[in-house]
Coordinates of C-alpha atoms in Angstrom, one line a residue:
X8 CA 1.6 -0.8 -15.0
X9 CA 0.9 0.7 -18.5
X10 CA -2.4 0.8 -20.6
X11 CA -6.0 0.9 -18.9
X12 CA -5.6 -0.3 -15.3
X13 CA -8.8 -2.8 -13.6
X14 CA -10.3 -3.6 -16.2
X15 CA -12.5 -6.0 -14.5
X16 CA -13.8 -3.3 -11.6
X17 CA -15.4 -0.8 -13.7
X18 CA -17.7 1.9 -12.1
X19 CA -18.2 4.4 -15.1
X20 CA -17.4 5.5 -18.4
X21 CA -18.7 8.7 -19.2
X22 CA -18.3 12.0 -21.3
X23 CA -21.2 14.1 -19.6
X24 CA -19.4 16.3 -17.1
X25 CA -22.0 15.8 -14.6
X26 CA -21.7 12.9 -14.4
X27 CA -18.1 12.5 -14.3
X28 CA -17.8 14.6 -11.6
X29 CA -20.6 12.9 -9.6
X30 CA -19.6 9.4 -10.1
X31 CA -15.5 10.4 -9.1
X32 CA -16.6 12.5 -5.8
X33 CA -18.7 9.2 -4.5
X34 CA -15.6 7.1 -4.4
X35 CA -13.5 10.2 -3.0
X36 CA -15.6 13.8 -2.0
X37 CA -17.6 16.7 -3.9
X38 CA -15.5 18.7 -5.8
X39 CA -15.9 21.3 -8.8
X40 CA -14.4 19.6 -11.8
X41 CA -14.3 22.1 -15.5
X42 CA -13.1 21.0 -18.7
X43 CA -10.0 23.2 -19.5
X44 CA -9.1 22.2 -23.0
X45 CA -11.1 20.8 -25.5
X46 CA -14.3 19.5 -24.2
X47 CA -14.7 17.4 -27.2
X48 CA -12.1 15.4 -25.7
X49 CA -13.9 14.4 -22.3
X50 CA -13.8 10.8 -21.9
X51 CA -13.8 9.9 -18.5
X52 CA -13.1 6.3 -17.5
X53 CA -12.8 5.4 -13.8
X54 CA -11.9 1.4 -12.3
X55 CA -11.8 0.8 -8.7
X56 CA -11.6 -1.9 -6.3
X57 CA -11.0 -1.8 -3.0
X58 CA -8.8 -4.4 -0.9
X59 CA -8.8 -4.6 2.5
X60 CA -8.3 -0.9 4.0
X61 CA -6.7 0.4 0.8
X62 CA -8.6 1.3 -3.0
X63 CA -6.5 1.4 -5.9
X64 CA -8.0 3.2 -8.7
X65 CA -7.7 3.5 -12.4
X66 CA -8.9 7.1 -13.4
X67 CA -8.7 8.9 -17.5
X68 CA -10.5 12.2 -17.9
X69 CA -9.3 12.4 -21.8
X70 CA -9.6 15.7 -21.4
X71 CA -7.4 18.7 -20.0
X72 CA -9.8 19.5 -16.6
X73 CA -9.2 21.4 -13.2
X74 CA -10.5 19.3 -9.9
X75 CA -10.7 21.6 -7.1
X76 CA -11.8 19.2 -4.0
X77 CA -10.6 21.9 -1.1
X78 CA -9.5 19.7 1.4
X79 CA -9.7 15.7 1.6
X80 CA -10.4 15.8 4.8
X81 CA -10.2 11.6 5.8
X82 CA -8.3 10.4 3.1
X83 CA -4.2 10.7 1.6
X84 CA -4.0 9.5 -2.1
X85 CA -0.7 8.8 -3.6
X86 CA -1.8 10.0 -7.8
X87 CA 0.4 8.3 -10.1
X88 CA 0.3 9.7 -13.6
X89 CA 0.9 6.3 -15.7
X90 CA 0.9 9.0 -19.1
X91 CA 1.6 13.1 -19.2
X92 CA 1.8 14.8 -16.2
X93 CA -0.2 17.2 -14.2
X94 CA 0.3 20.2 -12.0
X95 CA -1.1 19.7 -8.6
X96 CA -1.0 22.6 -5.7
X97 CA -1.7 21.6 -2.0
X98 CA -0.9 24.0 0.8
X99 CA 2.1 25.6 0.2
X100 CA 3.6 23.3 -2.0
X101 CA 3.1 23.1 -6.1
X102 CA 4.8 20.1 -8.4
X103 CA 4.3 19.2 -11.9
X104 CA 3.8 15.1 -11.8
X105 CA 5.0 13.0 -14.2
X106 CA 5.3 9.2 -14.1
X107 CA 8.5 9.7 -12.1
X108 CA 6.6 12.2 -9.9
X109 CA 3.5 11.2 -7.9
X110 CA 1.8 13.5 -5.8
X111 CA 0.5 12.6 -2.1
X112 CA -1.8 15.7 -1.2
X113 CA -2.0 15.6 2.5
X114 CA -6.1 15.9 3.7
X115 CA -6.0 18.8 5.9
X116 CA -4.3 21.3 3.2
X117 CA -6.4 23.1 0.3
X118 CA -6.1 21.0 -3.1
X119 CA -6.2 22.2 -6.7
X120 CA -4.9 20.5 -9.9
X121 CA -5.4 20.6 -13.7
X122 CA -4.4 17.5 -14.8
X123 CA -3.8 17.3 -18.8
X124 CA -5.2 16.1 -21.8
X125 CA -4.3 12.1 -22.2
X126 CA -2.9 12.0 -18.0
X127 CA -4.7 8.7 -16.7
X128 CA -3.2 7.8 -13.4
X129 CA -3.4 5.2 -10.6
X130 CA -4.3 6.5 -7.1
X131 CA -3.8 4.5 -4.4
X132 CA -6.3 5.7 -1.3
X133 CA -5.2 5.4 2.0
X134 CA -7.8 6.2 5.2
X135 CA -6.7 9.4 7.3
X136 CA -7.4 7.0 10.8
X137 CA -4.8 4.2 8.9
X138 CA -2.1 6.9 8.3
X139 CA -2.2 8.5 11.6
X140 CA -2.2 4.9 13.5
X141 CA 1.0 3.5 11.7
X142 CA 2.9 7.2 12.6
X143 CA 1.4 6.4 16.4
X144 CA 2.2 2.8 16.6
X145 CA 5.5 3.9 15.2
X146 CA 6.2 6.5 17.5
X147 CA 4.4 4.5 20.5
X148 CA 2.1 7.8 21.1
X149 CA -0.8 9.2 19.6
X150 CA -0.2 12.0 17.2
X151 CA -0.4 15.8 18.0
X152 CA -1.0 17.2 14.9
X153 CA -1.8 16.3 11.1
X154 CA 0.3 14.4 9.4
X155 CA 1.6 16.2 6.5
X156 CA 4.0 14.7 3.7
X157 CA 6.3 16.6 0.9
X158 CA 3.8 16.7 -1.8
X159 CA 6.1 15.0 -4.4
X160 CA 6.5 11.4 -4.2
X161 CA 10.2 10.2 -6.3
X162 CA 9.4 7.2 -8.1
X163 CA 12.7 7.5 -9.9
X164 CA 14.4 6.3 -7.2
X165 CA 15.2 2.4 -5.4
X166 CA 12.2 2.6 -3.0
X167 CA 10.1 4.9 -5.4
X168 CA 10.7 1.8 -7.7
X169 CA 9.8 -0.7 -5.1
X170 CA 6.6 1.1 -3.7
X171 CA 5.5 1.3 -7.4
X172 CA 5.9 -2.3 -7.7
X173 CA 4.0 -3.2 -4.5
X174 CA 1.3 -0.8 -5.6
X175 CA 1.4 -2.9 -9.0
X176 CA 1.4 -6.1 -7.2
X177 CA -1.8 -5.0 -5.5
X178 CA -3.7 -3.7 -8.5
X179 CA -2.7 -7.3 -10.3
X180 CA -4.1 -9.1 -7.1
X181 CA -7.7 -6.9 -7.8
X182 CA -7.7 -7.6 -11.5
X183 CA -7.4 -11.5 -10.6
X184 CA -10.0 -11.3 -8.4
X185 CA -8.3 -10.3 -5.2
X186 CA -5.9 -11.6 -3.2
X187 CA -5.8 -14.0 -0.4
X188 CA -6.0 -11.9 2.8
X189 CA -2.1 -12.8 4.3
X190 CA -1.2 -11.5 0.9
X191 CA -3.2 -8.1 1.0
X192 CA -2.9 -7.5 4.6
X193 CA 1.4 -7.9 3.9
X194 CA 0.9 -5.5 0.8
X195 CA -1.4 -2.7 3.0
X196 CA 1.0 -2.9 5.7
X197 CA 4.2 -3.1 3.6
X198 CA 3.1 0.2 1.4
X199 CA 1.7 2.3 4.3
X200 CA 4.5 2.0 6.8
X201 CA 7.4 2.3 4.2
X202 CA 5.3 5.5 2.9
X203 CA 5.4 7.1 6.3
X204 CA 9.0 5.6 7.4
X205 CA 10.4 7.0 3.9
X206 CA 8.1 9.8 2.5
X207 CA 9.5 13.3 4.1
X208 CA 7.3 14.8 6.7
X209 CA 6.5 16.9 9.4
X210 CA 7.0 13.2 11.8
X211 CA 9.7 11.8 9.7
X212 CA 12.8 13.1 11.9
X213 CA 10.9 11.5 15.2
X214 CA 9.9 8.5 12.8
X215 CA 13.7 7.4 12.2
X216 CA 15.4 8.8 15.0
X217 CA 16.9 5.7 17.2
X218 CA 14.5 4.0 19.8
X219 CA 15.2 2.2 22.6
X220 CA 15.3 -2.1 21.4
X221 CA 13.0 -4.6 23.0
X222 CA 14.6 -6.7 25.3
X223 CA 14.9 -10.2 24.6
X224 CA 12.5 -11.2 26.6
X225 CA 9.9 -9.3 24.6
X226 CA 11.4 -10.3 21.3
X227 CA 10.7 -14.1 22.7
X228 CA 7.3 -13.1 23.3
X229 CA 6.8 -11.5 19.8
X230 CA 8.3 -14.3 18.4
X231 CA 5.8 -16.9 20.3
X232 CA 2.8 -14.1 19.0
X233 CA 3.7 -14.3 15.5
X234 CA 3.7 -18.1 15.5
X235 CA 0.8 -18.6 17.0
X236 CA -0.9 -16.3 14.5
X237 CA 0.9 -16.1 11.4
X238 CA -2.5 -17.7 9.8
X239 CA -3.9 -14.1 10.1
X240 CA -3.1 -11.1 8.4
X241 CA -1.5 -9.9 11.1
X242 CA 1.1 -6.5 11.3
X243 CA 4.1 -5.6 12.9
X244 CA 1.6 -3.3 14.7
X245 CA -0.5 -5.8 15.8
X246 CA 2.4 -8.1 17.3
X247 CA 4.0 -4.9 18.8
X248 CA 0.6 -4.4 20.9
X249 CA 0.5 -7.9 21.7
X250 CA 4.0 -7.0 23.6
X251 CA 2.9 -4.2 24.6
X252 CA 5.6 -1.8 23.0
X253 CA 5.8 0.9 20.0
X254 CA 6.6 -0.6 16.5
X255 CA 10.0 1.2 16.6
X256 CA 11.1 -0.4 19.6
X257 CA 9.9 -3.8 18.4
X258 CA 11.6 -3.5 15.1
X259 CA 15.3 -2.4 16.7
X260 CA 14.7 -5.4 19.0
X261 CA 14.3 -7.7 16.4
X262 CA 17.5 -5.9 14.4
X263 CA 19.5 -6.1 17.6
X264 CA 18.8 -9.8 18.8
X265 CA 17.9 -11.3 15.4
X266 CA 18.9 -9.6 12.7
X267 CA 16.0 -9.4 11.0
X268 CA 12.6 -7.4 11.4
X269 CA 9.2 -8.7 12.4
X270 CA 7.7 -9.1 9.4
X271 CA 10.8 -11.5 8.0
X272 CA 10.6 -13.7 10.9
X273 CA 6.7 -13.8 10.0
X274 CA 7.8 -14.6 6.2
X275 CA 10.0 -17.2 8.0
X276 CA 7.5 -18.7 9.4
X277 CA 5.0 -18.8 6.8
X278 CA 7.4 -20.2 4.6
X279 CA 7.9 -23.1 6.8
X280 CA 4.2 -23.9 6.9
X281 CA 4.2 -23.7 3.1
X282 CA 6.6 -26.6 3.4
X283 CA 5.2 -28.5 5.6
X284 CA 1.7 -28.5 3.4
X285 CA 3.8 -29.4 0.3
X286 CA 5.2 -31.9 2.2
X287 CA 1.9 -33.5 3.2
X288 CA -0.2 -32.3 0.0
X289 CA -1.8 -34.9 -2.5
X290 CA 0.2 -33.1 -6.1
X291 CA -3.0 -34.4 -7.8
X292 CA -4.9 -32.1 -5.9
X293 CA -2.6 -29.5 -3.9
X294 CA -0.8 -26.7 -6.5
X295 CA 2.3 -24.7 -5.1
X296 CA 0.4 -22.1 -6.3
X297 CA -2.5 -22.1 -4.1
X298 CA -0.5 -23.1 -1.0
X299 CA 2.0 -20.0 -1.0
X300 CA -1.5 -17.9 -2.0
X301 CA -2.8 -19.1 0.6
X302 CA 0.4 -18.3 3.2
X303 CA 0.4 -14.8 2.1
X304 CA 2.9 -15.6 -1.1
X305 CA 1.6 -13.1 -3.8
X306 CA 4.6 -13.0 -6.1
X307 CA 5.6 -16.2 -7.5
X308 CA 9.0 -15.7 -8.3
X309 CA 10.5 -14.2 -5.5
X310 CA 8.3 -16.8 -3.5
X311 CA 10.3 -19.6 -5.1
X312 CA 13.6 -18.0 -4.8
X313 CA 13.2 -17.6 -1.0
X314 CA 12.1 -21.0 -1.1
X315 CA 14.8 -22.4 -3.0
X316 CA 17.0 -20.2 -0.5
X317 CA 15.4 -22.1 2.5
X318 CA 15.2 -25.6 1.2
X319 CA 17.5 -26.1 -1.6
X320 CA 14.8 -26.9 -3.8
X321 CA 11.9 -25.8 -6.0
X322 CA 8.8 -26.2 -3.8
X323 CA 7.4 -28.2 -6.9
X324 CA 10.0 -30.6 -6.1
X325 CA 8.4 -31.0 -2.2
X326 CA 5.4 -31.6 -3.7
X327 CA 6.5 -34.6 -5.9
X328 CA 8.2 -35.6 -2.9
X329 CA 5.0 -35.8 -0.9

């Protein structure tokens, strides 16, 4: 994810502070934003696009400035410097970010940061209501109190290294023009829940304390759900209201009677509709590519390996076989 991000989802380029500063808080809130270095070096560049619940954004000031928005309010943003690093202070808590460091400033705490000269960084937006509903469907009870995260965000780490790549993976599905809705609604869902399953705080102890597992009964129903649907960009929080139980509870089923989670056995199932279409598809027409799009299937190579997996085959040998 290095060099200028969305490139094809331009809102502004600007080096009148003004305007900077108005342009930026439309997209997120008001905010006082001063040059702190050397004004000469205000170039601001900002690209956004926004895909399904989520906005990924590509933001450069150029310059060294200080952003003081107070508090978000409705939004989290996970700020990924992509070059330098900047110091960011929410609540109680102060980091210096750095590639290896995001910061996720939680919306009910006071923010302040001075981000440095040359420090463009992806920020991946997530609604306040979208946070607080995967904690509750989680937990199987609405929340009592904000939801407040550790500021810093280890990207240094395996699942830092995997939520940056699914954050990738979504940016490269905006700068081709989006991606098919099973594949953004799996990315959304994938990136918020591990976020709040993984990211300490102040509901992470509840979050992966043991639940109670669905019965099997329930787990036949979820099973029945997903298949009936797994057209949709449906959630593990959507089937776990279908069965009326929390998301915890549906996920330890699953691991109990199963072995796998709800979202595999949805994979499952996609993957055996991709087959079938390959199956039945016309190769002088249908593309492998388009079908496993069109299934949810955003990354072609691990597509093809859990295909291969599956079927013992490339799926562009099903195809010649239709």
């Amino acid at each position: 994810m290095d060099g200028v991000l969305l490139g094809n989802s331009p809102l502004f380029a600007s080096s009148d502070l003004d305007e900077v500063r108005e342009q930026v808080g439309r997209v997120f809130c008001p905010h006082r934003l001063d040059v702190t270095g050397d004004a000469g070096l205000l170039a601001a560049r900002f690209n956004s696009a926004q895909l399904g619940s989520v906005r990924v954004s590509y933001l450069d000031y150029g310059a060294e400035v200080r952003i003081e928005p107070g508090e978000l309010e409705s939004f989290y943003l996970v700020q990924i410097p992509i070059a330098g690093r900047s110091l960011i202070r929410c609540g109680g808590q102060e980091i210096v970010s750095t590639p290896g460091l995001a910061s996720l400033p939680s919306p009910t705490e006071r923010l302040d940061m001075r981000w440095g000269a040359g420090c463009p960084q992806l920020i991946v937006k997530f609604d306040r209501q979208a946070v607080e509903g995967a904690v509750e469907q989680l937990l199987g009870e609405p929340v009592a109190e904000p939801v407040v995260f550790d500021l810093g965000v280890d990207l240094t780490g395996a699942w830092g290294q995997g939520w940056r790549a699914m954050a990738g993976l979504l940016v490269g599905a905006a700068e081709t023009g989006g991606a098919q809705p099973l594949a953004a609604a799996h990315l959304e869902n994938a990136l918020l829940f591990s976020l709040v399953t993984t990211q300490p705080s102040n509901y992470l102890g509840r979050l992966i304390a043991p639940r109670p597992a669905a019965v099997p009964k329930v787990v036949r129903r979820a099973m029945a759900f997903i298949d009936e649907h797994a057209h949709l960009p449906i959630t593990t929080g959507d089937v776990a209201r279908a069965v009326a139980v929390s998301v915890r509870s549906l996920q330890e089923g699953f691991r109990a009677h199963l072995g796998i989670t709800p979202m595999a056995h949805l994979r499952d199932v996609r993957l055996a509709r991709v087959h079938a279409e390959l199956l039945a598809g016309d190769p002088a027409r249908c593309t492998v590519t388009t079908v496993a799009a069109r299934w949810g299937f955003l990354h072609q190579g691990r597509f093809a390996a859990a295909y291969r997996d599956r079927y013992g085959r490339a799926p562009s040998a099903t195809l010649r076989l239709s």
